[in-house]
PDB file of C-alpha atoms in Angstrom:
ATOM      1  CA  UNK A1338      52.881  11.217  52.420  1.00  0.00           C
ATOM      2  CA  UNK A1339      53.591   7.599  52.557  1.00  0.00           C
ATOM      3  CA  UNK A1340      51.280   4.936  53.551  1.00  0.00           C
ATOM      4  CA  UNK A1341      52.634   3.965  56.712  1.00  0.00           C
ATOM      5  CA  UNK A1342      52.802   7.376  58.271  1.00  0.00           C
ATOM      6  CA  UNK A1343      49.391   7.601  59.466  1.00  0.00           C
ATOM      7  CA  UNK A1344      49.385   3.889  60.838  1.00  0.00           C
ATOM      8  CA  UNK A1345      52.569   5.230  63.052  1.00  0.00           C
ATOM      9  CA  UNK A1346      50.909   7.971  64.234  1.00  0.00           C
ATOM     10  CA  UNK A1347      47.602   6.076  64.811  1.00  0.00           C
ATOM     11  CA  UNK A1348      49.806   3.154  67.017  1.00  0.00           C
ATOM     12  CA  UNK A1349      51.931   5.900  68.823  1.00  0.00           C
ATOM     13  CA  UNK A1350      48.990   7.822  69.828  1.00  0.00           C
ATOM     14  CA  UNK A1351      46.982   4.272  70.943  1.00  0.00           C
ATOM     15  CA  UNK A1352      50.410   3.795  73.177  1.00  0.00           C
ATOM     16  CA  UNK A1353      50.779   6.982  74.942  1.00  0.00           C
ATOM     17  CA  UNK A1354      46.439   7.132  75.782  1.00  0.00           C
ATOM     18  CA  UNK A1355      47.086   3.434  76.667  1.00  0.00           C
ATOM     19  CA  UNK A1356      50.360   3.802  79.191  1.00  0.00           C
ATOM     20  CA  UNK A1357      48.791   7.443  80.369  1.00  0.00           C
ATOM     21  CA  UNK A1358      45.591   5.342  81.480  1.00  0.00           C
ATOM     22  CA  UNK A1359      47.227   2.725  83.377  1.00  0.00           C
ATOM     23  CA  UNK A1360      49.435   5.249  84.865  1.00  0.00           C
ATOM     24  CA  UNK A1361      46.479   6.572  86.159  1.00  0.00           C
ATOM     25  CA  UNK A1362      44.721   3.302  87.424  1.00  0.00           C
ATOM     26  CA  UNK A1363      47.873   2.821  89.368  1.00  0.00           C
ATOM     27  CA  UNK A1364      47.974   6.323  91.302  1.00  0.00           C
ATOM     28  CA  UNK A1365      44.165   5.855  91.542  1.00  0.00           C
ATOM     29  CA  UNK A1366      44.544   2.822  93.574  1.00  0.00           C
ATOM     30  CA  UNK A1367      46.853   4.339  96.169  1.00  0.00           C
ATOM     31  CA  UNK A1368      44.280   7.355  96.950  1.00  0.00           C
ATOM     32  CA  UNK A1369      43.324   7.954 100.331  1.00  0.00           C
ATOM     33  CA  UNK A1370      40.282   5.826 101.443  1.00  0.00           C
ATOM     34  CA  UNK A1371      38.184   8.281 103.759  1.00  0.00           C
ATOM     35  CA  UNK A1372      34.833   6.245 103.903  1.00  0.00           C
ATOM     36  CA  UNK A1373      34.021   4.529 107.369  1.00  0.00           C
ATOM     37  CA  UNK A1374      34.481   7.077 109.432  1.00  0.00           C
ATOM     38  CA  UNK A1375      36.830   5.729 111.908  1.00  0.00           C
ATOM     39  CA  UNK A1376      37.348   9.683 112.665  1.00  0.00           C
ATOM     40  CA  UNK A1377      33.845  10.143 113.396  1.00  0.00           C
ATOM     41  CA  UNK A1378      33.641   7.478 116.113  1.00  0.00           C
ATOM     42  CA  UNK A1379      36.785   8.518 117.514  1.00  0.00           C
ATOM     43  CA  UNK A1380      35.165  12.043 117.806  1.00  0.00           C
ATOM     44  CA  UNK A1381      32.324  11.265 119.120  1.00  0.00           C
ATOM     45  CA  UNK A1382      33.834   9.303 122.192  1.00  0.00           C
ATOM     46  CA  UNK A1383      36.323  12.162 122.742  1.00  0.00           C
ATOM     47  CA  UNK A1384      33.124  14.027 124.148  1.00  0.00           C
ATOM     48  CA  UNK A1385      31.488  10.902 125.878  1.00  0.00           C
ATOM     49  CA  UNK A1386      29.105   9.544 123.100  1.00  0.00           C
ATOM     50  CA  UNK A1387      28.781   5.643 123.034  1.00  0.00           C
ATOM     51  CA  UNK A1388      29.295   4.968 119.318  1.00  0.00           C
ATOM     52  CA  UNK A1389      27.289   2.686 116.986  1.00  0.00           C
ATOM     53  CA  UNK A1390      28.189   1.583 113.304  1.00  0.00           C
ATOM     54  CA  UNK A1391      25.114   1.016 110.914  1.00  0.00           C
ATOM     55  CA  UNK A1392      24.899  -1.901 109.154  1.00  0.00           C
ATOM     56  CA  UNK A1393      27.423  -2.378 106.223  1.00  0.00           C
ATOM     57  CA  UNK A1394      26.484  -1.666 102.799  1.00  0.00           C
ATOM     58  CA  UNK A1395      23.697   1.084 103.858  1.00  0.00           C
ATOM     59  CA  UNK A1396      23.675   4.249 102.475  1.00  0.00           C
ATOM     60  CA  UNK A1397      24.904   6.486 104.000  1.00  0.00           C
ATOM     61  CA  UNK A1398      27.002   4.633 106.550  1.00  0.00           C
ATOM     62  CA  UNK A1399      25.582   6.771 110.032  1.00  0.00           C
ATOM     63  CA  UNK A1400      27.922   6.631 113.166  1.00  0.00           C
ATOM     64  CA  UNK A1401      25.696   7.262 115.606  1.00  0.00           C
ATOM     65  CA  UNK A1402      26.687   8.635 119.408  1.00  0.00           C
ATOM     66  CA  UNK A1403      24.259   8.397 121.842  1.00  0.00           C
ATOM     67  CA  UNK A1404      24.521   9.830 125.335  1.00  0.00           C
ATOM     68  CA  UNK A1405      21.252   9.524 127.683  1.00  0.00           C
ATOM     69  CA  UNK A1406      18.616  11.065 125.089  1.00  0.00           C
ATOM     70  CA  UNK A1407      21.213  13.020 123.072  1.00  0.00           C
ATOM     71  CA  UNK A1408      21.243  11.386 119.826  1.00  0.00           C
ATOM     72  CA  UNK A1409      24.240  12.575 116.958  1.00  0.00           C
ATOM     73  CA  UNK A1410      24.395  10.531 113.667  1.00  0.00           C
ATOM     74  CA  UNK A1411      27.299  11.592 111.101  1.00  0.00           C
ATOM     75  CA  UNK A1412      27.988  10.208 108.016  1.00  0.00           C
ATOM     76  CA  UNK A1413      29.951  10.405 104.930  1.00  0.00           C
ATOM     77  CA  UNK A1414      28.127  11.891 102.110  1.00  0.00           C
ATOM     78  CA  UNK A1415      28.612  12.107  98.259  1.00  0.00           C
ATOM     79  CA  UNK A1416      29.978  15.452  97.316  1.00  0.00           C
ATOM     80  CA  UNK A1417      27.842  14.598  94.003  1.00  0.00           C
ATOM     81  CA  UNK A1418      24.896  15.045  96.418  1.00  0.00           C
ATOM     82  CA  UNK A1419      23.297  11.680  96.115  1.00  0.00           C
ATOM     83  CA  UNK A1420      22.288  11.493  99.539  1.00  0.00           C
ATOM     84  CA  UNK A1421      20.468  14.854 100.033  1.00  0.00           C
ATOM     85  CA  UNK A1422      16.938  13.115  99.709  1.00  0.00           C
ATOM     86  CA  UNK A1423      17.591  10.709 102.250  1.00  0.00           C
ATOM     87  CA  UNK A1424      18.608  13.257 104.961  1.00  0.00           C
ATOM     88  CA  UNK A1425      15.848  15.470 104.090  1.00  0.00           C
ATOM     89  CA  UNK A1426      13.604  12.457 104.990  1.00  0.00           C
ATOM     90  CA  UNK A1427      15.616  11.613 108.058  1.00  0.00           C
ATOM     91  CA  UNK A1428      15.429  15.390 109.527  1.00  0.00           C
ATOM     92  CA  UNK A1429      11.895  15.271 111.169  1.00  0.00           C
ATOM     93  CA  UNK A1430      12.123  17.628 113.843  1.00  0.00           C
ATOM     94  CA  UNK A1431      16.438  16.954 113.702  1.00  0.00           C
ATOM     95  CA  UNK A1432      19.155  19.931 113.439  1.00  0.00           C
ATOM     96  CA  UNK A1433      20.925  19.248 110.366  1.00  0.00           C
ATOM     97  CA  UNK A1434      24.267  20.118 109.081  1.00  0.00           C
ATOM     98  CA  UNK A1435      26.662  19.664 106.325  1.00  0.00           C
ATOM     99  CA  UNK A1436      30.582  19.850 106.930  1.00  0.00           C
ATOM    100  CA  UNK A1437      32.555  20.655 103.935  1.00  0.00           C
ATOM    101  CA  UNK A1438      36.412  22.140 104.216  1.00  0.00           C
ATOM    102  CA  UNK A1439      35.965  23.111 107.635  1.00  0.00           C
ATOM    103  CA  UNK A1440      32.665  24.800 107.013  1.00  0.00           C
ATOM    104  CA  UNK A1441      29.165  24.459 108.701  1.00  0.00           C
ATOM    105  CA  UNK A1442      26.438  24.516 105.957  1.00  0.00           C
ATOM    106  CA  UNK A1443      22.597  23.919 106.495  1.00  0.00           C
ATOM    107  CA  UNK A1444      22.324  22.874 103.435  1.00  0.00           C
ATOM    108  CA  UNK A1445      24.962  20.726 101.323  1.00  0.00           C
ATOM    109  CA  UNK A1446      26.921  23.299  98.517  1.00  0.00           C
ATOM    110  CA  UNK A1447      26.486  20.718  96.131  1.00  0.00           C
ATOM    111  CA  UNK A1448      28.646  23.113  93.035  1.00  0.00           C
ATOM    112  CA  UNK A1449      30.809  23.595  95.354  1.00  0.00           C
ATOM    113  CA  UNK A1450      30.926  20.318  96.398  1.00  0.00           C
ATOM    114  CA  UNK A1451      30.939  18.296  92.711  1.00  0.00           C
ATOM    115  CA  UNK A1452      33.572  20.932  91.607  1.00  0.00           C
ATOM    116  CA  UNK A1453      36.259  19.866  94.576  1.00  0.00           C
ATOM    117  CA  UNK A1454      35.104  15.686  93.699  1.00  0.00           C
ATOM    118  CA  UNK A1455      36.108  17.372  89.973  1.00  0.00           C
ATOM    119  CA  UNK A1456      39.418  18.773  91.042  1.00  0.00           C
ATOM    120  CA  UNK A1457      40.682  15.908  93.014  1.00  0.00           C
ATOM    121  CA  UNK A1458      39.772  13.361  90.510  1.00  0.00           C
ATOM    122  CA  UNK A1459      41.515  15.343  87.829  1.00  0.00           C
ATOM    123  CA  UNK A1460      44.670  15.605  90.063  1.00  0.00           C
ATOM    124  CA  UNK A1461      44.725  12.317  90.730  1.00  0.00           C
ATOM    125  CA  UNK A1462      44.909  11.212  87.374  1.00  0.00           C
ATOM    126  CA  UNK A1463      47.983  13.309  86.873  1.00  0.00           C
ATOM    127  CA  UNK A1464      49.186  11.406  89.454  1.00  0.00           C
ATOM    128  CA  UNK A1465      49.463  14.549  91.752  1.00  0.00           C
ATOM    129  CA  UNK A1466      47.387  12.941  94.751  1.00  0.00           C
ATOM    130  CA  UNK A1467      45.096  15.068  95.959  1.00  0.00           C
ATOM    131  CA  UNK A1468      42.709  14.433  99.004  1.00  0.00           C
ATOM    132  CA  UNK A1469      39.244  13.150  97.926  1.00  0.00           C
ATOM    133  CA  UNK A1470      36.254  15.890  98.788  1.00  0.00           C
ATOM    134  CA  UNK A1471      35.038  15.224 102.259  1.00  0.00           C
ATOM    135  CA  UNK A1472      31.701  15.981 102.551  1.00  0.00           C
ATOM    136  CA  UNK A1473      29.676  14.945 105.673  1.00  0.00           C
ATOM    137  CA  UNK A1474      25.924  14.942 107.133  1.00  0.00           C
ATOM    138  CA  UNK A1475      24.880  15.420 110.680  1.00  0.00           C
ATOM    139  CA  UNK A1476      21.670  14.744 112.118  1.00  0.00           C
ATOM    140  CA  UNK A1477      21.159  16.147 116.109  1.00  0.00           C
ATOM    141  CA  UNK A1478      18.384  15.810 117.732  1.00  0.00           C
ATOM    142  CA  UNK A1479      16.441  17.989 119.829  1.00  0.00           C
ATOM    143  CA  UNK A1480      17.354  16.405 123.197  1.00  0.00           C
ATOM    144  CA  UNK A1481      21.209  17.513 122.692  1.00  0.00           C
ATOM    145  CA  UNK A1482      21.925  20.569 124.714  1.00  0.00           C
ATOM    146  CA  UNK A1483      24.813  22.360 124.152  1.00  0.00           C
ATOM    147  CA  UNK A1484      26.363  21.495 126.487  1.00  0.00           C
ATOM    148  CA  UNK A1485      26.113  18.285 125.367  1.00  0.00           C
ATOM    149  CA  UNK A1486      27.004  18.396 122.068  1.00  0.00           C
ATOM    150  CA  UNK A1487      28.076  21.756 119.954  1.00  0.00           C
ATOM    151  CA  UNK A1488      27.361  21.061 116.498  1.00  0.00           C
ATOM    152  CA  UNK A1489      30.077  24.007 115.631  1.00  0.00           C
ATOM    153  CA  UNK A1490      32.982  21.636 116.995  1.00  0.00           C
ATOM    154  CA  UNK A1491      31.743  19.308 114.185  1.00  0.00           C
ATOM    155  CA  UNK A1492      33.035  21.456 111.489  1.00  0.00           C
ATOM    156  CA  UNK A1493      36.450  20.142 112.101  1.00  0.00           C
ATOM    157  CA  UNK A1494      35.510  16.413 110.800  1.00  0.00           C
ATOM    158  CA  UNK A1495      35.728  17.504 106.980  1.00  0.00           C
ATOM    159  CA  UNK A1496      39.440  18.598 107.468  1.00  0.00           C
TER     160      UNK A1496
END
């Protein structure tokens, strides 16, 4: 085999990894951005909440909708499952929910969670843009009849 053979194959493999990756950085950028929750606040005024942003660059980002003593905070949460210690700390006495493909859960399906993050990562960098994994937290408290506020009707925000 002569000399040069393995240097080709060497520079042609370098150039396909190389143009696959920025291929990828490319579809990447154009992704859907589904943090800030402009969906949230727009839901929560549909049924009469005033709506409150938290500060930027908190973690998690609540929208909160109060109405009288009613209280309902939703956020976007990492389907990696990041934030799960700092809602169990901010439950006290709260109903809590997590709302992942159109599906109530008391607790947030973390595998199930990371693996959809997984898939739509994956697709994306086959440039076959798939939706990001919505995953997100509410917090009610105990002054919200339902009447008030049905935490079931939040199921449709991770759609």
């Amino acid at each position: 085999m002569p000399r040069a053979l393995p240097s080709l194959i060497a520079a042609f493999v370098l150039a396909v990894s190389l143009s696959a990756k920025v291929h990828a950085f490319r579809s990447a950028e154009k992704a859907p951005d589904t943090n800030g929750g402009p969906d949230i606040a727009a839901f929560l005024s549909e049924r009469g909440f005033s709506v409150a942003h938290a500060a930027p660059n908190t973690a998690p980002e609540w929208v909160t909708g109060t109405m009288g003593s009613c209280k309902v905070r939703i956020a976007d949460v990492s389907p990696q499952g990041w934030y799960r210690s700092i809602i169990s700390e901010e439950r006290a006495k709260q109903r809590v929910a997590y709302s992942f493909e159109g599906t109530l859960y008391e607790d947030q399906p973390v595998l199930r969670t990371r693996l959809a993050d997984y898939r739509a990562r994956l697709l994306n960098y086959l440039s076959m843009m798939a939706t990001p994994a919505l995953v997100r937290a509410i917090l009610v408290n105990p002054d919200c009849s339902t009447q008030q506020f049905r935490l079931e009707d939040a199921s449709s925000l991770s759609l």
